[in-house]
Coordinates of C-alpha atoms in Angstrom, one line a residue:
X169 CA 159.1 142.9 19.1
X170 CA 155.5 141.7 20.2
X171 CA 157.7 138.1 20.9
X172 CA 160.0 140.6 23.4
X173 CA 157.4 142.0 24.9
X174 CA 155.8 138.7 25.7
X175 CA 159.1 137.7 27.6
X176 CA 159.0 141.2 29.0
X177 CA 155.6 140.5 30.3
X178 CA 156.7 137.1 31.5
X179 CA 159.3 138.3 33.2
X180 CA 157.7 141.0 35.2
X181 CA 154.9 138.8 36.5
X182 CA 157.3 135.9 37.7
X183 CA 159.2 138.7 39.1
X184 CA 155.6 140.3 41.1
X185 CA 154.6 136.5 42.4
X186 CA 158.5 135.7 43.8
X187 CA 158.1 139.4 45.3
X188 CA 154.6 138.6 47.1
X189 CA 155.6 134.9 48.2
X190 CA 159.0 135.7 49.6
X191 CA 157.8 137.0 52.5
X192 CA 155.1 134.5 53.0
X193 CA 154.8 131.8 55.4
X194 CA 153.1 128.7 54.5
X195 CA 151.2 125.2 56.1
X196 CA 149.9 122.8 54.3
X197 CA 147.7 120.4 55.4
X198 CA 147.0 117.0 53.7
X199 CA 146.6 113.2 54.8
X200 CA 148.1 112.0 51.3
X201 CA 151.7 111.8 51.4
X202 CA 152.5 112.7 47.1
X203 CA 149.8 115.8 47.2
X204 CA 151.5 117.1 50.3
X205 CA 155.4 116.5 49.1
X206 CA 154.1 118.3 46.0
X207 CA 152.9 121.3 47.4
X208 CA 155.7 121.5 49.7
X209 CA 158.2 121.6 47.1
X210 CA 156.3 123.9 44.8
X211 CA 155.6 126.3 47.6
X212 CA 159.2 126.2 49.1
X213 CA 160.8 127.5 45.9
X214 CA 159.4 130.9 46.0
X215 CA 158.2 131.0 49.9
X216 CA 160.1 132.0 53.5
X217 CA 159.1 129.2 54.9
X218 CA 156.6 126.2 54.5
X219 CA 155.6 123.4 56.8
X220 CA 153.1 120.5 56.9
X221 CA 150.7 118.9 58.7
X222 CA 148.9 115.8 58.0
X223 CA 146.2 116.0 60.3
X224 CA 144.2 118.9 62.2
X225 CA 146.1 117.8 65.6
X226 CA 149.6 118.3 63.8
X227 CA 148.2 121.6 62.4
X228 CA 146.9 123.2 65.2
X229 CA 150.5 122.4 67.5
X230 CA 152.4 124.3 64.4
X231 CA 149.5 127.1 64.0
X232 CA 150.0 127.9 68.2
X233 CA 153.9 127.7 67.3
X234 CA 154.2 130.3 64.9
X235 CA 152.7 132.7 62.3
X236 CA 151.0 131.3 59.9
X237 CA 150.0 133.4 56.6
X238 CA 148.6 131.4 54.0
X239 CA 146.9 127.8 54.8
X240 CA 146.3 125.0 52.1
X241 CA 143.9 122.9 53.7
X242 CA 143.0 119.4 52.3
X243 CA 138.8 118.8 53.0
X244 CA 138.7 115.6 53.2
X245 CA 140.6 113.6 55.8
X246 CA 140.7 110.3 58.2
X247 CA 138.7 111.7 61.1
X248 CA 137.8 114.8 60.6
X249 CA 136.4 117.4 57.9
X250 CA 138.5 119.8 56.7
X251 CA 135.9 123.1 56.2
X252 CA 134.3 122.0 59.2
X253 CA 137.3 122.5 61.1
X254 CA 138.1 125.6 59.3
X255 CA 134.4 127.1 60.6
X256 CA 135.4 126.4 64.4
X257 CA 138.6 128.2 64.3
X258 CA 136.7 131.3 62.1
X259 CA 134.7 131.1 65.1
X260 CA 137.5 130.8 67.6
X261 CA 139.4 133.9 66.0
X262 CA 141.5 132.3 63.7
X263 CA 142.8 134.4 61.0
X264 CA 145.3 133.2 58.9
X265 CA 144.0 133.1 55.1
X266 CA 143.1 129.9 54.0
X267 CA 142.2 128.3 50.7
X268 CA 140.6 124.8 50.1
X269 CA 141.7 121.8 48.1
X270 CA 139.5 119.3 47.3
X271 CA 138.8 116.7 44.9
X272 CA 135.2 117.2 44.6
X273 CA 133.7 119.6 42.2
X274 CA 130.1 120.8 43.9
X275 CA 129.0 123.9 44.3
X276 CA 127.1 123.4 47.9
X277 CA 130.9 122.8 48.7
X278 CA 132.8 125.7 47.7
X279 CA 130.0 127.6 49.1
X280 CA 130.3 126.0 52.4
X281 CA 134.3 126.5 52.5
X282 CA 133.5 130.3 51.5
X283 CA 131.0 130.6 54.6
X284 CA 133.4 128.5 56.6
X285 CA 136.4 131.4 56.4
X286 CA 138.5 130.0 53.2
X287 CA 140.0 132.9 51.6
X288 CA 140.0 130.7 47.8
X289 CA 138.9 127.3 46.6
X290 CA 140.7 124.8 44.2
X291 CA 140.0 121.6 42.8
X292 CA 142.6 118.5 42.6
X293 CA 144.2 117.3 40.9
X294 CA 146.3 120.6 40.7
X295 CA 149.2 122.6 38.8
X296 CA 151.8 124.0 40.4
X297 CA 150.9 127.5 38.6
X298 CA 147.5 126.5 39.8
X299 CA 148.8 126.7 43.4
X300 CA 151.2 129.3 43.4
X301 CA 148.7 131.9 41.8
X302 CA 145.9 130.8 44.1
X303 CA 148.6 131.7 47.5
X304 CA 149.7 135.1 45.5
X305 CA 145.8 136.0 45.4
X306 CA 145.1 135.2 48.8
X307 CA 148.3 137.3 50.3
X308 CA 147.2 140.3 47.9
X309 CA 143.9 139.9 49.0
X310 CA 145.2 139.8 52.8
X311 CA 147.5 142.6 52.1
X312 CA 145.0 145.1 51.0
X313 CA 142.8 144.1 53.5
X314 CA 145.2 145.1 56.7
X315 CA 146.0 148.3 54.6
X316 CA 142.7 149.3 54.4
X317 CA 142.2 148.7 58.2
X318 CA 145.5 150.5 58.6
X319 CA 144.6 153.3 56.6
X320 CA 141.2 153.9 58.6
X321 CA 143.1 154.1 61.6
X322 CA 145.4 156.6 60.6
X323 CA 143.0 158.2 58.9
X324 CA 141.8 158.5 62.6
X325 CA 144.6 160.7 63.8
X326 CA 144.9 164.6 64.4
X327 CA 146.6 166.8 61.6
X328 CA 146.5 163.5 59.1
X329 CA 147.7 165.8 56.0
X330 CA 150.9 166.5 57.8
X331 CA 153.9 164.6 56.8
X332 CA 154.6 161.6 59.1
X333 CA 158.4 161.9 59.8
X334 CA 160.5 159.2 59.7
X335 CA 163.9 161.1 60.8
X336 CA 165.2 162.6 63.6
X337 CA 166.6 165.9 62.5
X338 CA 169.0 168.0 64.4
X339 CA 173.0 167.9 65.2
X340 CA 172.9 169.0 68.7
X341 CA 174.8 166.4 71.2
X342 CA 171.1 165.5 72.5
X343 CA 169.7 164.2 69.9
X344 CA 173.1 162.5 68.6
X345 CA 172.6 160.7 71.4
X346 CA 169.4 159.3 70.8
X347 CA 170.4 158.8 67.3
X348 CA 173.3 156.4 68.7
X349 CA 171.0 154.6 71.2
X350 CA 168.5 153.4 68.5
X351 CA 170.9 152.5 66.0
X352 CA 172.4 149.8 68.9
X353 CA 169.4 148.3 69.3
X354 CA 168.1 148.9 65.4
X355 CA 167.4 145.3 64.3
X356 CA 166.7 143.5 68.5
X357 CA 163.2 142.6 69.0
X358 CA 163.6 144.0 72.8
X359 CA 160.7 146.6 73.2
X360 CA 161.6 149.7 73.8
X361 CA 160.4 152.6 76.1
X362 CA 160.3 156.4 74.7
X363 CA 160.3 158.5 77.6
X364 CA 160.0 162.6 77.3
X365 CA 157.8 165.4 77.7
X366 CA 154.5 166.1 75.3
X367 CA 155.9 167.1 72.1
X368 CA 159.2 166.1 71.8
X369 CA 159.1 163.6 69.0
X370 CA 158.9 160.1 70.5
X371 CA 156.7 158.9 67.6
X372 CA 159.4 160.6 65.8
X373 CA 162.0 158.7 67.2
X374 CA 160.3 155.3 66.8
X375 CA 159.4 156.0 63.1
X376 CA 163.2 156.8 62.8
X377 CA 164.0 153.0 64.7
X378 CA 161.7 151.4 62.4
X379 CA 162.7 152.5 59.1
X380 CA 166.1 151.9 59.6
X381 CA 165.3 148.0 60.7
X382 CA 164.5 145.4 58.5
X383 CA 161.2 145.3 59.2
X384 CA 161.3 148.9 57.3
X385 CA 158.7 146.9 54.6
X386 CA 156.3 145.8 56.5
X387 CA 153.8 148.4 58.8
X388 CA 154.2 150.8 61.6
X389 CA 151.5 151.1 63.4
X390 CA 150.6 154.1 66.1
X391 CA 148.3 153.7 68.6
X392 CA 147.7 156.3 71.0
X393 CA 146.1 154.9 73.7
X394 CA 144.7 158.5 75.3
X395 CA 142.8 158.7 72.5
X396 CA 141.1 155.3 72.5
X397 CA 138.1 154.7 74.6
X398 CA 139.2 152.5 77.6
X399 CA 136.5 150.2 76.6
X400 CA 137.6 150.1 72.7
X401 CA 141.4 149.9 73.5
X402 CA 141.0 146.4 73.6
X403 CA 139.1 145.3 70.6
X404 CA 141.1 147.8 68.6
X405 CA 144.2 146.2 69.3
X406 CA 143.5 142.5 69.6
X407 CA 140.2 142.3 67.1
X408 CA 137.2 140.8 68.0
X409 CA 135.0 137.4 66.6
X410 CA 131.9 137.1 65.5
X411 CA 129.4 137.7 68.5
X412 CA 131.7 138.8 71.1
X413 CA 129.5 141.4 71.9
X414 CA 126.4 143.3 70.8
X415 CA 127.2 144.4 67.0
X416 CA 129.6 142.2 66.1
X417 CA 128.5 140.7 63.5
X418 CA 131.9 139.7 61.9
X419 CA 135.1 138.7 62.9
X420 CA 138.0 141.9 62.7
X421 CA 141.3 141.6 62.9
X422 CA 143.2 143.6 65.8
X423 CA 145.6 146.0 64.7
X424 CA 148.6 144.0 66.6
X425 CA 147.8 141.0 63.6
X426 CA 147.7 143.8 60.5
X427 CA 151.2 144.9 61.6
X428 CA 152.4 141.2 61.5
X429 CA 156.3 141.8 60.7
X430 CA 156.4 145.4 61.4
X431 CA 156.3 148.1 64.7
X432 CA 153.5 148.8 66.7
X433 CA 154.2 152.5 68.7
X434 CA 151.9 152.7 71.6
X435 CA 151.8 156.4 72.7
X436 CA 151.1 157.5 76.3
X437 CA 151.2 153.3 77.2
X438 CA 150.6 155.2 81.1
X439 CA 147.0 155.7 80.3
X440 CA 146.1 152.4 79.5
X441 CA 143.1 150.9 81.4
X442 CA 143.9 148.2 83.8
X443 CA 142.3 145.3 82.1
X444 CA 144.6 146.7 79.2
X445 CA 147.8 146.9 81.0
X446 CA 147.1 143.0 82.1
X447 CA 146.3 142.1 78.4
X448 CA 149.4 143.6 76.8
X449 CA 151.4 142.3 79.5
X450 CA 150.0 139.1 78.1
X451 CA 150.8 139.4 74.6
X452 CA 154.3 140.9 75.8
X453 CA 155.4 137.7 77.7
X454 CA 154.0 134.8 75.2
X455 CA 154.2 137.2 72.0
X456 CA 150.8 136.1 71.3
X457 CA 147.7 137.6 70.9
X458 CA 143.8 136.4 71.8
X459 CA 141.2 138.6 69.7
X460 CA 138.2 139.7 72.3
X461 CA 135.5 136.3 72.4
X462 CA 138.2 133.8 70.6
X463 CA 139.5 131.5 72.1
X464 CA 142.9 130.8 69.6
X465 CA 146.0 132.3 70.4
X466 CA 147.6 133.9 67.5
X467 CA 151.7 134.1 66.9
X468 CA 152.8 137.6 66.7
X469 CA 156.4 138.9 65.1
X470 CA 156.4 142.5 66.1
X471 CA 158.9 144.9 67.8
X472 CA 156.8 146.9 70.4
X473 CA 158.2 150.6 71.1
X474 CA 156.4 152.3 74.0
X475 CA 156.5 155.8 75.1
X476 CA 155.0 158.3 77.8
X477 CA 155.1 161.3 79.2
X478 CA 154.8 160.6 82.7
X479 CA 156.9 159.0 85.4
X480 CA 156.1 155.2 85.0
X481 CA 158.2 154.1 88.2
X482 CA 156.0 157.0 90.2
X483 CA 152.6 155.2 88.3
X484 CA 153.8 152.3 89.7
X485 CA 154.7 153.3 92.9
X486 CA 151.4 155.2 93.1
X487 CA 149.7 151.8 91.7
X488 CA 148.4 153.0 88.5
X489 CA 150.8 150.9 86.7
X490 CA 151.5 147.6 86.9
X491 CA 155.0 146.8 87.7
X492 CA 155.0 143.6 85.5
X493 CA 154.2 145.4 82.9
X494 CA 157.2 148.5 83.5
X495 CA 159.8 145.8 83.5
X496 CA 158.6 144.3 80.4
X497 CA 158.8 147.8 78.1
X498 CA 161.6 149.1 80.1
X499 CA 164.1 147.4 78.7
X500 CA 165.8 149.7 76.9
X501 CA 165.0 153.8 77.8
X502 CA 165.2 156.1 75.3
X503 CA 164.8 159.8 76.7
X504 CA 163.7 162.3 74.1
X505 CA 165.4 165.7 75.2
X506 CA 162.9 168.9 75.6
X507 CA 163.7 171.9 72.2
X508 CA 165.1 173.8 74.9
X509 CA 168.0 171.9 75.8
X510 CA 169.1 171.4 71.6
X511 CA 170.3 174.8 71.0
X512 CA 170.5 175.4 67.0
X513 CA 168.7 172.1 66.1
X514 CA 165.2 174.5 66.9
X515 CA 166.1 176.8 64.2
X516 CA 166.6 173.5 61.7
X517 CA 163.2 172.6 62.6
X518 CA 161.7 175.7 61.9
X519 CA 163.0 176.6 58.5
X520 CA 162.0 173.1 57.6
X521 CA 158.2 173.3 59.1
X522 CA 158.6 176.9 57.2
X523 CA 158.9 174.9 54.0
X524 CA 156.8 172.2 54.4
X525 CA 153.7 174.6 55.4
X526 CA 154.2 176.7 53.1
X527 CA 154.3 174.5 50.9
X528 CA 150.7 172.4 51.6
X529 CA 148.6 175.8 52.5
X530 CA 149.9 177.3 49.2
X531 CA 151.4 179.9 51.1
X532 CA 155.0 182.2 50.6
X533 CA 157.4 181.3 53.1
X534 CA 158.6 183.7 55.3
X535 CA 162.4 184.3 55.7
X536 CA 163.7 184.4 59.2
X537 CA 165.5 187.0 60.1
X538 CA 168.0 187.8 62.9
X539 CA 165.7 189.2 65.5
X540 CA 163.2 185.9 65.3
X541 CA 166.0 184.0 64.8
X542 CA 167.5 185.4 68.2
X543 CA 163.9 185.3 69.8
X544 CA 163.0 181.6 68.8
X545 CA 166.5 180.1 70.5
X546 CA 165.6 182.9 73.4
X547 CA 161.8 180.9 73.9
X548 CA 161.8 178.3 76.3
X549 CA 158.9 176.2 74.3
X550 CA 156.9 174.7 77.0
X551 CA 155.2 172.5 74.6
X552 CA 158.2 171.7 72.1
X553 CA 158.0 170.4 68.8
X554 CA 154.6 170.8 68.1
X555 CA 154.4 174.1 69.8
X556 CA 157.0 175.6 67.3
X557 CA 155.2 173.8 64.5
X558 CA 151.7 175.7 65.3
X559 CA 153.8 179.3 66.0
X560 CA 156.1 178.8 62.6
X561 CA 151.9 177.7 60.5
X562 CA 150.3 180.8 62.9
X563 CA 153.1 182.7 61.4
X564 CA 152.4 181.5 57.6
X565 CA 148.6 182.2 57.9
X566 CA 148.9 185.9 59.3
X567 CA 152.1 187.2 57.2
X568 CA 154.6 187.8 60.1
X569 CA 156.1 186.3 63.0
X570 CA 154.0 187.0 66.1
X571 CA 157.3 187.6 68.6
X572 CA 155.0 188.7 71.3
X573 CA 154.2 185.3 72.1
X574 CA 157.4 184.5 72.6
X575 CA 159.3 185.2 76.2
X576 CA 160.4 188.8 75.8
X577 CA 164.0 190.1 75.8
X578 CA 165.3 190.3 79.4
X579 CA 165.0 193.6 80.7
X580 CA 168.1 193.1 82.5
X581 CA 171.5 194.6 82.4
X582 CA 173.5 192.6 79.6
X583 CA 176.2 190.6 81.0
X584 CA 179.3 189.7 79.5
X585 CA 180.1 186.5 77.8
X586 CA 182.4 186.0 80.4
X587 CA 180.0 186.1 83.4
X588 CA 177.6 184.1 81.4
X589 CA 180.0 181.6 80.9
X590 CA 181.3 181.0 84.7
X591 CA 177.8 181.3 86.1
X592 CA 176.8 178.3 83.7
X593 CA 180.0 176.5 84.2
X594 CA 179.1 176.7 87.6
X595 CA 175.2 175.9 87.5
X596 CA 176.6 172.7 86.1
X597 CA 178.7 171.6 88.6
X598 CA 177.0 171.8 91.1
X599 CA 174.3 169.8 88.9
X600 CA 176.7 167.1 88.5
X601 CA 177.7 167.5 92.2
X602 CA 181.4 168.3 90.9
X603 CA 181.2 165.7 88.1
X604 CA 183.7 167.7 85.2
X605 CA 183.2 164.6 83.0
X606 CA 179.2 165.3 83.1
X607 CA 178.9 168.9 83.3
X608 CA 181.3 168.8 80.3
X609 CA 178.8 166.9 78.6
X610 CA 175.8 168.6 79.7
X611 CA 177.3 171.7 77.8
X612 CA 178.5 170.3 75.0
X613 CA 182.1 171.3 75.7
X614 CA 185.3 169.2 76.5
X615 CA 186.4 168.5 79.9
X616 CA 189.5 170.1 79.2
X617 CA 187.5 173.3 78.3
X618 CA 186.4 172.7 81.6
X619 CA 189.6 171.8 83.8
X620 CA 191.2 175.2 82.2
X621 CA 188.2 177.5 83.1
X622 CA 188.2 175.9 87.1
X623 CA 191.5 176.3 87.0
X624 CA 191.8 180.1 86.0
X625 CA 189.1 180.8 88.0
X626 CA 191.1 179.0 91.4
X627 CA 188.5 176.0 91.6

């Protein structure tokens, strides 16, 4: 048994390091020839995707190339020093995690590579266990270290013990549609542009694109950039060096470089400043990004989906918004229909918020019954989805359903079915300026539904 266990053990860890390097992309950088084909073999067994370099000039042309995540950098070379050159891109904003190999054992020197930037430190000549576990450290050690910067920023955000949603619920035609739209473009790296009014699930809808992609592993990032001050917008999303300003006594990393791989949602993009707007039009074009005093560009691999709720092409016109920047998000438009216009899906959404309140403030849910029922579809909900969430938790905390601040009955003489029918049959059509096809849609009907109703009523 212990001799099972053992192989158990084994088993699970070899399993955990081919997890961790899989994703990984690695440069190596070393003047001798055998140290460099053995790393490069040992690293591409278990890594995405390794390259070398075999001096600083070869390295830095990859490094502007692509993104880099682990470097193994060799400290003594023909022309230049190896920790030296790793202290001027520290300084420039470089930030890929690095770890030093060297043949010579002092401490003054592994203390100079740690000030320097390097991530870990490793003596030659070297094992290829030696190697592999060293990388594994320095991308755990990475890894944790976005998180935690992720996790501060969404720590950040309003209502943070609410569940983030990652699917679009609903079965009305509307949101089908939307449904339909993302899953075309599920897995393209074209940024998107969310457009809709306040409350209506865009973040929603790009949670939903990104967890059904194959960057589903790696982060999704939100950023709403209303909430950011217009002179932090920038350093929050491209990172800063050390010194670029007063306080900054360290170099951070931006939070477009922590979601390496993954989706960064930039929420009411309309309200970015103008020196923002000509920054991420920058990073948009050359997918690269230059933290705030560096002067390295860094490689970026992320799927941008924008949203707003204003009019971007009236921004634009008005010269609020740049117009470089509206053709580079609006590739593809994604508009997220108002509650009002999904019928049924409303009352979905509220006996789910019913449960999931209920369930975090420790509350009994409340059963909806036929007259809220009737009054919730009847409500026009001016501010949507989040307004329905505060009425369904207002009505949790006080024990009923407070209908009076929903739109009242109409006071009106009922009307039949039938007039209610042709008058919206009607209100379509001339909508559609006489387009059946549309106002069938519009409905949710067939156009034969409609072709038989014009022609009974002589149209």
């Amino acid at each position: 048994m212990p001799e099972q266990d053992q192989e158990h053990g084994d088993e699970a860890r070899r399993d955990e390091l081919t997890g961790l390097l899989a994703r990984a992309a690695v440069l190596v950088i070393d003047d001798e020839p055998g140290m460099r084909n053995f790393l490069v073999k040992t690293l591409r067994l278990y890594c995405r995707e390794v390259v070398e370099a075999e001096d600083i000039e070869q390295a830095e042309a990859l490094m502007r190339q692509m993104s880099i995540d682990v470097v193994l950098l060799d400290n003594v070379m023909p022309g230049r020093n190896g920790i030296e050159w790793l202290a001027e891109r520290y300084r420039q904003g470089s930030i890929a995690d690095t770890i030093v190999v060297t043949a010579y054992a002092d401490l003054d020197t592994a203390i100079e590579a740690m000030r320097a930037g390097a991530r870990d430190f490793i003596l030659k000549p070297v094992r290829a266990n030696q190697v592999l576990n060293a990388v594994r450290r320095c991308i755990e050690l990475g890894q944790l270290k976005r998180e935690n910067a992720l996790l501060r920023h969404e720590l950040q955000s309003v209502d943070i013990w609410r569940r983030r949603r990652s699917e679009l619920i609903g079965d009305s035609e509307e949101i089908e549609e939307v449904r339909r739209t993302l899953e075309r473009v599920v897995n393209m790296p074209t940024p998107i542009l969310v457009c809709g009014e306040s409350g209506t699930g865009k973040e929603v809808a790009a949670r939903h694109l990104h967890a059904a992609s194959e960057r589903e592993s790696h982060p999704f990032v939100a950023v709403n950039c209303a909430a950011i001050p217009a002179d932090m917008l920038e350093i929050e999303l491209f990172g800063h060096t050390r010194n670029a300003f007063a306080g900054a006594e360290g170099h951070r990393e931006g939070l477009l470089v922590s979601a390496q791989g993954g989706t960064v949602f930039l929420d009411e993009i309309g309200e970015l400043s103008a020196a923002a707007q000509l920054a991420l039009t920058r990073v948009l074009e050359d997918r690269t990004v230059r933290p705030v005093g560096g002067e390295q560009e860094v490689p970026l691999d992320l799927r941008f989906v924008c949203a707003t709720s204003k009019d971007l092409a009236q921004e634009v016109a008005a010269g609020r918004f740049r117009e470089d920047l509206y053709f580079r998000v609006n590739v593809i438009e994604i508009k997220m229909p108002p509650l009002r216009r999904r019928g049924a899906d409303t009352l979905a959404l509220a006996e789910l918020f019913m449960s999931e309140i209920a369930r975090q403030l420790g509350l009994a849910r409340l059963e909806i019954d036929a007259t809220t029922r009737a009054a919730i579809l009847r409500h026009r909900w001016p501010g949507n989805i989040r307004e329905l969430l505060n009425f369904i938790e207002r009505s949790l905390i006080f024990g009923r359903f407070p209908l009076e601040t929903l739109a009242p009955p109409p006071e009106t003489e009922i009307e039949t079915l039938e007039v209610v029918e042709r008058r919206q049959i009607l209100d379509a059509l001339e909508a559609t300026h006489g387009n059946r096809a549309e106002a069938a849609r519009r409905l949710g009907v067939s156009r034969k539904t409609v072709d038989r109703k014009c022609a009974a009523w002589g149209i």
